[in-house]
GROMACS .gro file of C-alpha atoms in nm:
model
  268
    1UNK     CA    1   0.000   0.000   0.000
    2UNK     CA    2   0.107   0.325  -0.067
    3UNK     CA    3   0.178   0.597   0.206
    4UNK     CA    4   0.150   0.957   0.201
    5UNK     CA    5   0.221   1.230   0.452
    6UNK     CA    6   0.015   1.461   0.661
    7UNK     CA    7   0.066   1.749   0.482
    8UNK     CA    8  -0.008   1.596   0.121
    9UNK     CA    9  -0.349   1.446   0.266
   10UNK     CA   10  -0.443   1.816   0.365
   11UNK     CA   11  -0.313   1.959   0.095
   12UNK     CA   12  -0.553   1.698  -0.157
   13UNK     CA   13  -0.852   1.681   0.069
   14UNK     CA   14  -0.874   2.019   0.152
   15UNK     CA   15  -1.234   2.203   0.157
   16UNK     CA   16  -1.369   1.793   0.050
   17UNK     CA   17  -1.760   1.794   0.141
   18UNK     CA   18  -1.764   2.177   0.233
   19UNK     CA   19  -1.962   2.244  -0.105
   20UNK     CA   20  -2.222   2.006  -0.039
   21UNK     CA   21  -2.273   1.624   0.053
   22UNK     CA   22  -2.545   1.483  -0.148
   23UNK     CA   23  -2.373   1.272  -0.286
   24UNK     CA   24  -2.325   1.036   0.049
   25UNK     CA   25  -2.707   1.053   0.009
   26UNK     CA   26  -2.715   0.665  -0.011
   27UNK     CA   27  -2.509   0.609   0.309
   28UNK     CA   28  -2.815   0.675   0.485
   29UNK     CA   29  -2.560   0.840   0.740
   30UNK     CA   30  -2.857   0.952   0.959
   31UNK     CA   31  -2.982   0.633   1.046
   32UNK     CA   32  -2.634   0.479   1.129
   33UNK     CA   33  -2.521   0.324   1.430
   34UNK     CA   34  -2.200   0.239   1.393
   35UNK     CA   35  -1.980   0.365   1.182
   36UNK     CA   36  -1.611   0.292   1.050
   37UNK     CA   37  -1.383   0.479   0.840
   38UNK     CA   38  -1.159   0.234   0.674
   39UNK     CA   39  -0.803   0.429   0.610
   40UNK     CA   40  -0.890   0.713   0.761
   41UNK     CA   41  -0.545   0.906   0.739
   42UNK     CA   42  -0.596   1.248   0.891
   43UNK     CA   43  -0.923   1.205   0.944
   44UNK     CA   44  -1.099   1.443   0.697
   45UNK     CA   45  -1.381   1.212   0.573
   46UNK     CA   46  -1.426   1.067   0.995
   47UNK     CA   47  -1.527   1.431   1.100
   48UNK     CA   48  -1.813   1.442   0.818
   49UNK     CA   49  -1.932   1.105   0.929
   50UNK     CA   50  -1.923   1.219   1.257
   51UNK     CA   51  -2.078   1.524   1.151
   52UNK     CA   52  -2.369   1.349   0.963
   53UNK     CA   53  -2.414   1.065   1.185
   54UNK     CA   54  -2.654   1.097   1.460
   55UNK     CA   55  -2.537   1.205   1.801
   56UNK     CA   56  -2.540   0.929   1.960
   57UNK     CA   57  -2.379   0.680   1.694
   58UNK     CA   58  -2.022   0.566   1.731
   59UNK     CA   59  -1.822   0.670   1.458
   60UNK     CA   60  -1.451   0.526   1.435
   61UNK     CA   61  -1.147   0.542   1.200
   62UNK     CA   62  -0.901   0.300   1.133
   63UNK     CA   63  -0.570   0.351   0.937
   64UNK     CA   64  -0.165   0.160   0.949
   65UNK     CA   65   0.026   0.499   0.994
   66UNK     CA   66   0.034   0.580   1.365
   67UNK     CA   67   0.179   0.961   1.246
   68UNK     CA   68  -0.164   0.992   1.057
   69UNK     CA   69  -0.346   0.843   1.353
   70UNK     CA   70  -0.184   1.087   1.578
   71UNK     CA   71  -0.264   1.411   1.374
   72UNK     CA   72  -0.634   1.271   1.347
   73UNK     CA   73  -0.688   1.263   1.721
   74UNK     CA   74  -0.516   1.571   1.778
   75UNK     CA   75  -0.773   1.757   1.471
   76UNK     CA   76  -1.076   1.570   1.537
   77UNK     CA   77  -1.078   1.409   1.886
   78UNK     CA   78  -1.302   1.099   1.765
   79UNK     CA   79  -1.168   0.794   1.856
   80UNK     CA   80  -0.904   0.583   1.646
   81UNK     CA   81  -0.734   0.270   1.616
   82UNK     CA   82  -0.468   0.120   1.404
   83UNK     CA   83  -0.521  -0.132   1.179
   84UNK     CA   84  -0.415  -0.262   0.842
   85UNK     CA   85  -0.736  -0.247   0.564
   86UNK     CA   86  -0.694  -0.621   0.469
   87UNK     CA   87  -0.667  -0.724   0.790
   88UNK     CA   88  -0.945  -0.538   1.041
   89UNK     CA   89  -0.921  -0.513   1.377
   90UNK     CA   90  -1.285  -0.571   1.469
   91UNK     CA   91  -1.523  -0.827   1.493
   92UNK     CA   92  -1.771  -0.985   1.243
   93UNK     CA   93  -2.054  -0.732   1.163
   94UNK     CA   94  -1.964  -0.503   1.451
   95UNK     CA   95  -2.046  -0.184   1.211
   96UNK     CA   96  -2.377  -0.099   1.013
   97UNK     CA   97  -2.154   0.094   0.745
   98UNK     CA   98  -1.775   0.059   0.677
   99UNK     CA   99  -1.648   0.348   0.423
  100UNK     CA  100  -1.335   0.405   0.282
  101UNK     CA  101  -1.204   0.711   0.069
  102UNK     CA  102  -0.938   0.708  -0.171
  103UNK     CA  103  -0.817   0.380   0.005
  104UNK     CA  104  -0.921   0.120  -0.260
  105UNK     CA  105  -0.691   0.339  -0.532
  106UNK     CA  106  -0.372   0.274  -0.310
  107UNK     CA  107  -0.426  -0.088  -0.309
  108UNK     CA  108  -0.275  -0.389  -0.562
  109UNK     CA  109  -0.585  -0.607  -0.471
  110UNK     CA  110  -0.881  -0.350  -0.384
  111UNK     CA  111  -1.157  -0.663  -0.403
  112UNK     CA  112  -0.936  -0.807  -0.060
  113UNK     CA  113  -1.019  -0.455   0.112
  114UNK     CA  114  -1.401  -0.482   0.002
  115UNK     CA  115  -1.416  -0.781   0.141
  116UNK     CA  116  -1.328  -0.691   0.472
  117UNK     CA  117  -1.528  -0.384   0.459
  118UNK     CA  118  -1.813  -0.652   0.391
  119UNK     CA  119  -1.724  -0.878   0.656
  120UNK     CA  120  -1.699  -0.623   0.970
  121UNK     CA  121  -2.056  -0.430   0.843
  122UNK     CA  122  -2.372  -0.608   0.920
  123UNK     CA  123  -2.533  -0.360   0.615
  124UNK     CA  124  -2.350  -0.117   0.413
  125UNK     CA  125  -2.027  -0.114   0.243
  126UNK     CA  126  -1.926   0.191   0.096
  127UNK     CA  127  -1.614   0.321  -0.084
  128UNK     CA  128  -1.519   0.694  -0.260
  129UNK     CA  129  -1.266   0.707  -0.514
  130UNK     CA  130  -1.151   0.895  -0.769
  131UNK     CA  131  -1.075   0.941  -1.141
  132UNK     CA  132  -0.743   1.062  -1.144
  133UNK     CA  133  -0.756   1.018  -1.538
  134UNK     CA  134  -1.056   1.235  -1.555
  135UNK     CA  135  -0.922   1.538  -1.334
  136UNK     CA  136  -0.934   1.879  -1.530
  137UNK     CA  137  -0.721   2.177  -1.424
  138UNK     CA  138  -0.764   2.521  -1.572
  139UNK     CA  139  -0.506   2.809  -1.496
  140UNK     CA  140  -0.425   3.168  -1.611
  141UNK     CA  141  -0.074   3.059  -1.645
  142UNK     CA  142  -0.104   2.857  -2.012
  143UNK     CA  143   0.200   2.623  -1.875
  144UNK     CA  144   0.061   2.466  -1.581
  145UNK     CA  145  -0.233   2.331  -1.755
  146UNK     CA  146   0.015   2.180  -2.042
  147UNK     CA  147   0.244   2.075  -1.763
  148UNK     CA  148  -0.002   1.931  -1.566
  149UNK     CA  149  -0.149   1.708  -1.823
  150UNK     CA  150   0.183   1.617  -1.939
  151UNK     CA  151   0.298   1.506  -1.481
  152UNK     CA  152  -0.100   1.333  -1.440
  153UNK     CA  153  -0.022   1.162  -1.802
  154UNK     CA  154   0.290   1.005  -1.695
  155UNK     CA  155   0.192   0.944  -1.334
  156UNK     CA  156  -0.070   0.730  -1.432
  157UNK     CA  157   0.119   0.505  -1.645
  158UNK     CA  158   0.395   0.500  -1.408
  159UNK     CA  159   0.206   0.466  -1.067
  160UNK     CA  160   0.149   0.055  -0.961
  161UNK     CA  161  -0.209   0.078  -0.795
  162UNK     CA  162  -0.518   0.203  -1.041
  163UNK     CA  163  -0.565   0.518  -0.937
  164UNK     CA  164  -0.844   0.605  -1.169
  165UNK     CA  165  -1.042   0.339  -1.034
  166UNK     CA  166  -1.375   0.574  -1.017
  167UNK     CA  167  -1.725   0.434  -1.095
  168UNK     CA  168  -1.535   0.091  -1.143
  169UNK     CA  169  -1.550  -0.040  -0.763
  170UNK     CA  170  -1.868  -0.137  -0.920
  171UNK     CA  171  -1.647  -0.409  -1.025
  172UNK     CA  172  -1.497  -0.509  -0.671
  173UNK     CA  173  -1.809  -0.458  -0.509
  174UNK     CA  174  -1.988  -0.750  -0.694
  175UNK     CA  175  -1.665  -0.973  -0.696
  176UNK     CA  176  -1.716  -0.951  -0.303
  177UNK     CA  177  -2.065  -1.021  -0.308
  178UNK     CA  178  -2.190  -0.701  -0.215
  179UNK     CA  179  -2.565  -0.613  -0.359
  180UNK     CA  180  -2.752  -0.326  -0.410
  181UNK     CA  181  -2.483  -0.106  -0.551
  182UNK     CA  182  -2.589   0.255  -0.613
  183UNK     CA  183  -2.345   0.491  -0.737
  184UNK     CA  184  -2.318   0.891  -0.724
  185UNK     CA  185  -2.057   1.108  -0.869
  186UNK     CA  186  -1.923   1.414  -0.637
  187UNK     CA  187  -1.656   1.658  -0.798
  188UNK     CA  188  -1.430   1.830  -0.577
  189UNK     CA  189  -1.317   2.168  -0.729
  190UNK     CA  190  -1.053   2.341  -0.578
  191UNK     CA  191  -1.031   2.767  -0.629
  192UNK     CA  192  -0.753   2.949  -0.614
  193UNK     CA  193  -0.789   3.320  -0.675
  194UNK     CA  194  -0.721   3.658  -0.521
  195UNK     CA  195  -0.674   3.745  -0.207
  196UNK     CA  196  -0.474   3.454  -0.155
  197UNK     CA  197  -0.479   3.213   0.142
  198UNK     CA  198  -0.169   3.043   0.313
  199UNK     CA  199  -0.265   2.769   0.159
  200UNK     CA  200  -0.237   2.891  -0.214
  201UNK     CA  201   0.117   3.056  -0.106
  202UNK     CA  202   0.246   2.769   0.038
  203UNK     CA  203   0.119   2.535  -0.275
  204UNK     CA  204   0.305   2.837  -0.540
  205UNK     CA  205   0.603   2.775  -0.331
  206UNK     CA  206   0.613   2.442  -0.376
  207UNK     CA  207   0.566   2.442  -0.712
  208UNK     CA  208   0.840   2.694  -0.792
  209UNK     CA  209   1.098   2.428  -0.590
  210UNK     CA  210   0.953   2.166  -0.749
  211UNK     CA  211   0.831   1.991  -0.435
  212UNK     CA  212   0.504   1.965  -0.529
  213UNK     CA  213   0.605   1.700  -0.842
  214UNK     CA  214   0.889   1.598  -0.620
  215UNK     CA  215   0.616   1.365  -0.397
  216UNK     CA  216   0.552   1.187  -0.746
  217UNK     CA  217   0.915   1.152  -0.870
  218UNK     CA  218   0.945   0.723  -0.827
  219UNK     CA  219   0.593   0.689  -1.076
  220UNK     CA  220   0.739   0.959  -1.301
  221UNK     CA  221   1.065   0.831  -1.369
  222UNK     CA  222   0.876   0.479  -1.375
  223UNK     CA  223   0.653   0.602  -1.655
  224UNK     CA  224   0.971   0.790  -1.858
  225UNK     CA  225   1.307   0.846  -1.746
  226UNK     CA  226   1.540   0.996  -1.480
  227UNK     CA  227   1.654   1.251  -1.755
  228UNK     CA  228   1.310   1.317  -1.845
  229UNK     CA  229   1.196   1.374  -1.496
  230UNK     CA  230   1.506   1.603  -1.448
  231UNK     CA  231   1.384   1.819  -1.789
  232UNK     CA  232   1.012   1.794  -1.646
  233UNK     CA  233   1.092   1.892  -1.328
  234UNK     CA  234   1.328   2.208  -1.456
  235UNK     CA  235   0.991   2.329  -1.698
  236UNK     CA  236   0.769   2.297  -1.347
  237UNK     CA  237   0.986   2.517  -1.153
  238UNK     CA  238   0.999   2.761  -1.440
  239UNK     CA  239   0.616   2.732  -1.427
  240UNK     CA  240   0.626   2.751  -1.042
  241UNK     CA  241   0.792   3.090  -1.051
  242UNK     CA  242   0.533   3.246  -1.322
  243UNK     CA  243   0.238   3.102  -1.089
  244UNK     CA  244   0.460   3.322  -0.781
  245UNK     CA  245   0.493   3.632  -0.972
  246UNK     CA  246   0.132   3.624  -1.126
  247UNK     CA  247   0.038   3.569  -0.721
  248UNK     CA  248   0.250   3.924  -0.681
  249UNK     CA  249   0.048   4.090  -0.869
  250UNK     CA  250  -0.318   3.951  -0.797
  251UNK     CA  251  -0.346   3.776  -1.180
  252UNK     CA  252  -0.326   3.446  -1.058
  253UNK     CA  253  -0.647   3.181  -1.097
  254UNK     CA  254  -0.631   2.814  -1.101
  255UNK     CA  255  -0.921   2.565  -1.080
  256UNK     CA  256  -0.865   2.206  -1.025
  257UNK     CA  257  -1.163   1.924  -1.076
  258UNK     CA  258  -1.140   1.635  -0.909
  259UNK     CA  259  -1.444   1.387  -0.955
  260UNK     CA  260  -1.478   1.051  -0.721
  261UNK     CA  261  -1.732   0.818  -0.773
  262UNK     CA  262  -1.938   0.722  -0.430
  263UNK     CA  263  -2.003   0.349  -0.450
  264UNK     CA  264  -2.241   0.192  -0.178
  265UNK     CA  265  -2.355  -0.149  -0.171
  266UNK     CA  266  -2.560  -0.364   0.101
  267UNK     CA  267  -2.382  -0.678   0.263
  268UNK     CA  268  -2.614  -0.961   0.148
   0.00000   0.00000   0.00000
């Protein structure tokens, strides 16, 4: 399984569900019970179960990385426990809904993580993942869209899990006997415009150093070269610093769409 830091989980998930949550719709989140977030990281999707959940239901999150454990309890105080996605550390249908999001992506053999998702939940299985094939990004600086067609091209070819998985858990769903399976799409869009948060500074600076492609630099070079990841990187940076100075002065606009397919399905 892949891992990822704090920071890049914030960074990707940032203002997730704040635009709207119909499509968890078939989650039936206010009738739950008990709930568990399957690779919960930091914690983002937890808090909106938590949020959506009646008061009195338990909702819990799960995840392998202590470090992303520890930032979760600190940002959400709900309760966590470590545990590996293939192999749960609960009981037989001890939760009415288990839900993962952007887990199944990171995974060689999603179907194994359905399955367990089926086998703790006495009723719903759910799972959200993205497109990452379908993502659109629009920007007032003409190379960053070119450039980041030309990184998300590469990445995908290069990366070792499928991490455009989308509307397709349909797939792993019914190989782990899961019934019922509705499916609604929910697009996270992502605005950057003037005035400019911390956020958007912090994301230019990366960019311009050429951290930001830097987290991706094993699938890249997987997908092409080391030399063409070195002549990649150098046309990012130059891109980086445009994206700083059109920050200087207020002309900078960027809109990234990411869709992810909401897959639920009832334990038969």
């Amino acid at each position: 399984m892949r891992r990822f830091s704090a920071e890049y989980l914030e960074h990707t998930r940032r203002g997730m569900w704040a635009d709207g949550r119909e499509a968890l719709a078939d989650l039936e989140l206010a009738g739950r019970r008990r709930v568990l977030d399957v690779g919960c990281g930091t914690g983002e999707l937890t808090r909106v179960l938590d949020a959506e959940a009646p008061p009195d239901a338990t909702v819990i999150g799960v995840d392998a990385d202590p470090d992303l454990l520890r930032v979760a309890r600190e940002e959400t105080g709900l309760p966590y426990v470590a545990g590996d996605a293939t192999r749960l550390p609960v009981p037989d249908g001890a939760v009415d809904l288990a839900v993962c999001q952007a887990l199944l992506i990171n995974l060689p053999e999603p179907t194994a993580a359905v399955r367990e998702l089926a086998r703790v939940s006495s009723d719903l299985v759910a799972a959200i993942e993205p497109d990452n094939a379908a993502v659109t990004v629009s920007s007032t600086v003409d190379a960053e869209e070119r450039l980041e067609r030309e990184a998300r091209e590469a990445y995908l070819q290069g990366v070792d899990t499928d991490v455009a998985l989308g509307d397709r858990v349909r797939e792993a769903f019914a190989a782990a006997g899961v019934g019922e399976i509705r499916t609604r799409r929910y697009v996270h869009e992502k605005r950057v415009a003037a005035p400019y948060a911390e956020p958007a500074l912090t994301a230019a600076a990366r960019k311009a150093s050429g951290a930001g492609l830097a987290d991706h630099r094993e699938e890249l070079i997987a997908a092409t070269s080391e030399s063409a990841y070195d002549d990649l990187r150098r046309r990012w940076r130059e891109m980086g610093r445009e994206v700083v100075d059109a920050i200087g002065d207020d002309e900078y606009e960027r809109v990234e769409r990411v869709p992810f397919d909401v897959t639920v399905g009832r334990v038969e």
